[in-house]
XYZ file of C-alpha atoms in Angstrom:
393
model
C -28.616 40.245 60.243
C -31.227 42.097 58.115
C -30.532 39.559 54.900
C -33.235 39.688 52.156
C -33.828 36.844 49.869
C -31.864 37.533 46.595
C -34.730 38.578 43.877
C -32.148 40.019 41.568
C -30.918 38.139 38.289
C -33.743 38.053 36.274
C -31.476 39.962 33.609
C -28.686 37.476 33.734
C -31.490 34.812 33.669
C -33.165 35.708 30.779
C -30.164 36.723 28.244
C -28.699 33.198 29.689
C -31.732 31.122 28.953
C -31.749 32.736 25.692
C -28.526 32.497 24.595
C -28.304 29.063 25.792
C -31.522 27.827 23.754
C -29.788 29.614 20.784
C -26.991 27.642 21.240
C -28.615 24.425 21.541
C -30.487 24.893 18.299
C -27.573 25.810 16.420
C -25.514 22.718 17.595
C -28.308 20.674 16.847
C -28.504 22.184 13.232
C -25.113 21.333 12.910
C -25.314 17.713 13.559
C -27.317 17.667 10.480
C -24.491 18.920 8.444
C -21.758 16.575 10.503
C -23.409 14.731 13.113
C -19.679 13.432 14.370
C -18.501 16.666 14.578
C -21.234 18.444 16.310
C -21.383 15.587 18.739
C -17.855 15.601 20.007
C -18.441 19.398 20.474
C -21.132 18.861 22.535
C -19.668 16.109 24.396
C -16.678 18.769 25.254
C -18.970 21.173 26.789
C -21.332 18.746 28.689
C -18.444 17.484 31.031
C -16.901 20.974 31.049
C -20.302 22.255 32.624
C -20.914 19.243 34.585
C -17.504 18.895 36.118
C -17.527 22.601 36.883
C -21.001 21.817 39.296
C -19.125 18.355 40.739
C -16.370 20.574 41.465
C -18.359 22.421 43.248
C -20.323 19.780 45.357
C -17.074 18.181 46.333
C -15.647 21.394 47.451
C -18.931 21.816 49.677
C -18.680 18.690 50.785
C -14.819 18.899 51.951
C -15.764 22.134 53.726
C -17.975 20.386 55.486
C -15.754 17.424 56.054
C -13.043 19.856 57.910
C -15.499 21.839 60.168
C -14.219 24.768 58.106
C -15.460 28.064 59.920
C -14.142 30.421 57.581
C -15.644 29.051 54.456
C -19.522 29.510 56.038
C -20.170 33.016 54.203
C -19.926 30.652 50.974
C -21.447 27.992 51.241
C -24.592 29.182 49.739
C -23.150 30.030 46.534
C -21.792 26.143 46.735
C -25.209 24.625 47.782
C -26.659 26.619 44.454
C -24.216 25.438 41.936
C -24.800 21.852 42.185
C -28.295 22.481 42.036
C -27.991 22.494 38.229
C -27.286 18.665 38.147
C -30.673 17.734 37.466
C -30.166 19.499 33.992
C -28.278 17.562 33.089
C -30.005 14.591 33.048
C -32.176 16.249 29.703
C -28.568 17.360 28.223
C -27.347 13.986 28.699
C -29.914 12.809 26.320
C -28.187 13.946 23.027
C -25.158 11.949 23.977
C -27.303 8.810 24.497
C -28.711 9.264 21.146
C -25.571 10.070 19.246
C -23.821 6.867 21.027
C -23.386 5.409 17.662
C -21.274 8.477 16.713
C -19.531 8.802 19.718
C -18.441 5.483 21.643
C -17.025 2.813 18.993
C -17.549 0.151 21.700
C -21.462 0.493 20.443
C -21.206 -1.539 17.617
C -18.136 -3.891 17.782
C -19.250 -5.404 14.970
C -18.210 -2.657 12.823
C -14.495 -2.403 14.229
C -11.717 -4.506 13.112
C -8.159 -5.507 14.132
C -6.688 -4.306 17.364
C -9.674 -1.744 18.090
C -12.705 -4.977 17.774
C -10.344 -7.501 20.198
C -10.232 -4.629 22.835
C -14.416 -3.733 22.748
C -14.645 -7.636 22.859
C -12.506 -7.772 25.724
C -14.294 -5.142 27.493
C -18.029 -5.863 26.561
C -18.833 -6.749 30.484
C -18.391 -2.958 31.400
C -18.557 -0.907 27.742
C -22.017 -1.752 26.562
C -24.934 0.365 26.852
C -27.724 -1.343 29.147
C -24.604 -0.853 32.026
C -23.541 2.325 30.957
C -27.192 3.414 31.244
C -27.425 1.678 34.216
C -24.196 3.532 35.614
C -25.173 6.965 34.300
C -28.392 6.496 36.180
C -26.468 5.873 39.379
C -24.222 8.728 38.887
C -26.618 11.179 38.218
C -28.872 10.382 41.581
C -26.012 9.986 43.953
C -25.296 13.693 43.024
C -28.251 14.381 42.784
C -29.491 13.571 46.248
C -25.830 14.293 48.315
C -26.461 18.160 46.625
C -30.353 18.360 47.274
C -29.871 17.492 51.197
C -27.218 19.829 51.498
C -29.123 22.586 50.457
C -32.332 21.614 51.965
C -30.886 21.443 55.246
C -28.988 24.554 54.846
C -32.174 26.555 54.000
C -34.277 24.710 56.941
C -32.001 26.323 59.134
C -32.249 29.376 57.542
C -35.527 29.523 60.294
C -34.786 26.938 62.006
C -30.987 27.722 63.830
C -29.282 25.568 65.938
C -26.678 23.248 65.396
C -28.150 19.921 64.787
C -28.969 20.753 60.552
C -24.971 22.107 60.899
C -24.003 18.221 62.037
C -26.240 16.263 60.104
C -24.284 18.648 57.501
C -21.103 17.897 57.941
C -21.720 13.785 58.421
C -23.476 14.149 54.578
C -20.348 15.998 53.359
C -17.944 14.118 54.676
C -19.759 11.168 54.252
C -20.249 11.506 50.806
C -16.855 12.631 49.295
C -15.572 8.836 48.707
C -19.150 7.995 46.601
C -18.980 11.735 44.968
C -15.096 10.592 44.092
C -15.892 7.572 42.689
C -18.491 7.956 40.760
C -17.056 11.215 38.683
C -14.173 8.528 38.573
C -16.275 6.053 36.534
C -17.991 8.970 34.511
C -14.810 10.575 33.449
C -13.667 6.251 32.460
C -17.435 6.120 30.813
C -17.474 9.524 29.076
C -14.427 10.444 27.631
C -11.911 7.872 28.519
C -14.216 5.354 26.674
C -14.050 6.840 23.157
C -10.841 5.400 22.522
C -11.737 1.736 24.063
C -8.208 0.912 24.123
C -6.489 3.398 25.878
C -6.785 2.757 30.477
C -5.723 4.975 33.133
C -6.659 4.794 36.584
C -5.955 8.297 37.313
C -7.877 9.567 34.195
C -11.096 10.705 36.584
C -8.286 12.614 38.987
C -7.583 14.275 35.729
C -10.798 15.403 35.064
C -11.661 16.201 38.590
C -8.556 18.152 39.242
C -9.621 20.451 36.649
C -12.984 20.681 37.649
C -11.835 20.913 41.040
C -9.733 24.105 39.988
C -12.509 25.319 38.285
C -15.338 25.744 41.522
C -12.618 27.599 43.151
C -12.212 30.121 39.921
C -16.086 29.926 39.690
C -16.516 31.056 42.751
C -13.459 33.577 42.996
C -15.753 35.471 39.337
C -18.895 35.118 41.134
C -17.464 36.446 44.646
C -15.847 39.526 42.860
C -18.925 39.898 40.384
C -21.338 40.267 43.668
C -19.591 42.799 45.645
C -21.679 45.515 45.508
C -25.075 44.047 46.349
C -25.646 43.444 50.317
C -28.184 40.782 49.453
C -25.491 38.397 47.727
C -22.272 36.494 49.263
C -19.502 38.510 47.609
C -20.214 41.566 49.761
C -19.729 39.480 52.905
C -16.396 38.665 52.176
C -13.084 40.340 53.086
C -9.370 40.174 51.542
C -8.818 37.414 53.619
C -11.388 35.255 51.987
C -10.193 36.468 48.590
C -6.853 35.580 50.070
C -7.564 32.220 51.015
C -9.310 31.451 47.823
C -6.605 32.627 45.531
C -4.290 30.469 47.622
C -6.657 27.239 46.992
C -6.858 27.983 43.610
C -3.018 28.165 43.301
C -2.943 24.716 44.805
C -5.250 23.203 42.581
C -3.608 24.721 39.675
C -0.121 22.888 40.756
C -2.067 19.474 41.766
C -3.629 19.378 37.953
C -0.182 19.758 36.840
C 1.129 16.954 39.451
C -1.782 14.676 38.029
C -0.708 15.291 34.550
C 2.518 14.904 34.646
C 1.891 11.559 36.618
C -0.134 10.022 34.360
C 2.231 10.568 31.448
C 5.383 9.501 33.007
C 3.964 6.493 34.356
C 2.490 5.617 30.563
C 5.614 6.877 28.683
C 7.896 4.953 31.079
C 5.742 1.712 30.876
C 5.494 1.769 27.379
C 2.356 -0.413 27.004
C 1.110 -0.421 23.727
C -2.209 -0.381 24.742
C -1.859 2.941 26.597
C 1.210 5.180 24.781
C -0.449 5.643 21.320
C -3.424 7.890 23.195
C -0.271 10.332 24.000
C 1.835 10.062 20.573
C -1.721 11.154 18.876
C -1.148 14.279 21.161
C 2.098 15.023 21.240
C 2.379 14.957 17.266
C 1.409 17.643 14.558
C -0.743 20.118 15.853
C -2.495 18.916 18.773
C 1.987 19.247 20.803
C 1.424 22.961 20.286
C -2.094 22.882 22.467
C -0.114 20.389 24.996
C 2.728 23.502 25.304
C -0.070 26.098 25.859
C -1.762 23.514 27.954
C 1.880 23.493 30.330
C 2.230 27.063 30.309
C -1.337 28.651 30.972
C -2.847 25.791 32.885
C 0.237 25.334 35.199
C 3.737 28.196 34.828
C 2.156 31.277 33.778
C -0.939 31.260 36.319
C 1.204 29.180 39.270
C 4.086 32.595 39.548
C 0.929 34.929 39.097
C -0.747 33.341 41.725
C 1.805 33.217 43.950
C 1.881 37.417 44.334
C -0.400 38.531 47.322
C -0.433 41.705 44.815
C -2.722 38.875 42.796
C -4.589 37.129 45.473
C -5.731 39.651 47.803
C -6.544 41.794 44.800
C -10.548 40.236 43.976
C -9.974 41.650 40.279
C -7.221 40.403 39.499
C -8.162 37.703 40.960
C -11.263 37.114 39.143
C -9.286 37.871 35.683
C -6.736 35.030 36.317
C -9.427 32.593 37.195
C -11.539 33.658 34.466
C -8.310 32.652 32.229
C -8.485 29.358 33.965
C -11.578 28.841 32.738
C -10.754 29.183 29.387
C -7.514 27.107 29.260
C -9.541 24.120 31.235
C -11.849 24.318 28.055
C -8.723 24.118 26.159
C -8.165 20.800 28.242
C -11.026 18.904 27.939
C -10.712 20.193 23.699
C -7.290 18.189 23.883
C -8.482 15.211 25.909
C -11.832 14.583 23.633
C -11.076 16.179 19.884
C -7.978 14.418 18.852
C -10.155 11.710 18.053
C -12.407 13.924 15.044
C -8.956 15.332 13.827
C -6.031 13.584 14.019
C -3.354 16.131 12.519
C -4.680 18.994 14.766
C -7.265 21.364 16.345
C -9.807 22.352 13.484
C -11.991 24.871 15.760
C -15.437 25.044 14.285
C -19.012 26.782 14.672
C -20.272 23.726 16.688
C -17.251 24.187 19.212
C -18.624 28.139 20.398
C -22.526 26.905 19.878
C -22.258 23.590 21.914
C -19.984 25.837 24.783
C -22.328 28.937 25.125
C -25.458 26.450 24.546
C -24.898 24.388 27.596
C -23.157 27.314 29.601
C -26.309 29.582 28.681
C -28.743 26.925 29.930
C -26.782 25.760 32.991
C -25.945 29.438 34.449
C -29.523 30.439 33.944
C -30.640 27.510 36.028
C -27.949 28.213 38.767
C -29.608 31.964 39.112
C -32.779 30.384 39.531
C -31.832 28.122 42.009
C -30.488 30.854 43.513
C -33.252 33.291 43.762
C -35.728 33.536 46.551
C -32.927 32.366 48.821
C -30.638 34.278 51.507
C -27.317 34.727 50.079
C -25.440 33.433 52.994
C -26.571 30.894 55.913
C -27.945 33.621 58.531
C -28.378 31.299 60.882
C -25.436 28.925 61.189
C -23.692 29.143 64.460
C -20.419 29.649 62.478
C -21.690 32.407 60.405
C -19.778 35.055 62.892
C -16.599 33.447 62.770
C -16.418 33.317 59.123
C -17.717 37.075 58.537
C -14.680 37.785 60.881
C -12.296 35.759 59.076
C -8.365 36.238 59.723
C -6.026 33.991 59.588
C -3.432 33.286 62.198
């Protein structure tokens, strides 16, 4: 296959960096006008852009874990995303210094009542030398699962064979229960922490269902975006792949819903005091409408649109569906983190579009970087033929 290494981009790179910069700077002047407010913004769009790269490892990895064939063509796109992780280590920094503003289990002294006996009764896990200590762990288990993936991929780039494919697959299927598990104890450290009473074991499915969703709608944009240029992924794919994809997406759009719904009816039904106030603060005033748009565009309206092959062998309409995805899984992470700034409802702000296109800008201008200098697809894996010829039976 006469493949070049993608040096295209640079466009997309540039306006990204800059934008993203811009962003950044303008959050950051806004935490000097409400530091609280700014924060929680930012907090919003760090795990929105993170989970959106986890999604995407995982994904890889389960690929990998089911010998999938037809899934080869793009892999490469995968192996790039989680290549921004590392970034994310210097974005996690503003959260660490805002703690104060954003975790009340910091300071337990300050709290009182029913809030300062639940801190107290968590101190062994919500302080911060362990939740440095875990953030560290986190962020170099990904780290390393999504560098050897890659690395191996490109080595056999020139190398061939199908030894790099199996020490592959063991890595990727090796590595789903640690990749589970720690996102798990992020999404418990992260966001499920700012309200130290509230516990649910199926909080990081929550978050990783949507993120899950997400690489698939990710990839579905960048697949139709990339088309038209032989040296990038989307022009090796046919209406089967778009198929396929639109039929993953579909499922991940109904197992968010199945995880949602779960998680409420087991805390509604249990009625623990500890655990139904976090869904009364969101199912009163303003913040019931965003749980009704939540049930419609996250799960009814895109679920029956997905379900037409008019939609899923169609790559632009299925790229504007998942691009609406997108947007609505901002909308959940909004609902999961903001109630907590504004009780009666959603006040949108500056700092909400800033802190979003700040860490977006940065993150997909390091994901094109990552990106260039490197074959769009894996030339050389022994699979690669199957999955160009794709069909399902």
């Amino acid at each position: 296959m006469n493949l070049s290494p993608y040096q295209g981009g640079r466009r997309l790179l540039t306006t990204s960096a800059a934008v993203g910069v811009a962003g950044l700077v303008l959050t950051a002047i806004g935490g000097a006008f409400d530091a609280r407010r700014a924060l929680y913004a930012y907090l919003v769009a760090f795990v929105y852009w993170l989970g959106l790269a986890l999604g995407a490892l995982i994904l890889l990895g389960a690929f990998h874990a089911s010998s999938a064939k037809w899934a080869v063509v793009l892999r490469r796109f995968l192996e790039n995303v989680p290549g921004v992780i590392p970034l994310f280590i210097v974005l996690f920094i503003p959260i660490l210094l805002g703690r104060h503003q954003l975790f009340p289990w910091v300071d337990p002294g300050a709290l009182e009542g029913e809030l300062r006996k639940a801190v107290e009764h968590k101190t062994k896990y919500l302080n911060v030398s362990f939740f440095l200590v875990r953030a560290a762990f986190y962020f170099v288990s990904w780290i390393v699962v999504a560098h050897f993936l890659r690395a191996w991929s490109l080595r056999q780039d020139a190398a061939g064979g199908v030894t790099l494919t199996r020490w592959q697959r063991r890595l990727g299927a090796g590595a789903l229960p640690l990749l589970g598990l720690t996102m798990t104890f992020a999404a418990f450290d992260w966001i499920m922490s700012i309200d130290p009473r509230f516990y649910s074991t199926i909080f990081g499915v929550y978050w990783w269902a949507g993120s899950f969703m997400g690489a698939f709608a990710v990839t579905n944009i960048a697949a139709f975006a990339t088309r038209e240029d032989p040296n990038q992924f989307g022009a090796y794919l046919n209406l089967d792949h778009f198929h396929s994809l639109g039929k993953y997406t579909l499922a991940f759009v109904a197992f968010w819903a199945y995880v949602a719904f779960s998680q409420f009816m087991l805390i509604w039904i249990a009625n623990i005091p500890d655990e139904v106030p976090w869904y009364i603060l969101r199912i009163n005033g303003g913040w019931l409408w965003v749980g009704v748009f939540l049930a419609l565009f996250h799960f009814v309206v895109p679920f029956f649109t997905l379900l037409q092959r008019a939609v899923t062998r169609n790559p632009r309409r299925l790229a504007w569906v998942s691009a609406g995805l997108l947007v609505v899984h901002w909308v959940d992470l909004y609902w999961l983190i903001m109630p907590h700034v504004h009780e009666r409802g959603p006040r949108f702000t500056l700092w909400d579009l800033t802190a979003f296109v700040g860490v977006g800008g940065v993150t997909v201008a390091m994901a094109v970087l990552r990106m260039r200098g490197t074959l769009a697809i894996p030339v050389r894996d022994p699979y690669l033929e199957d999955s160009l010829r794709y069909q399902p039976q």
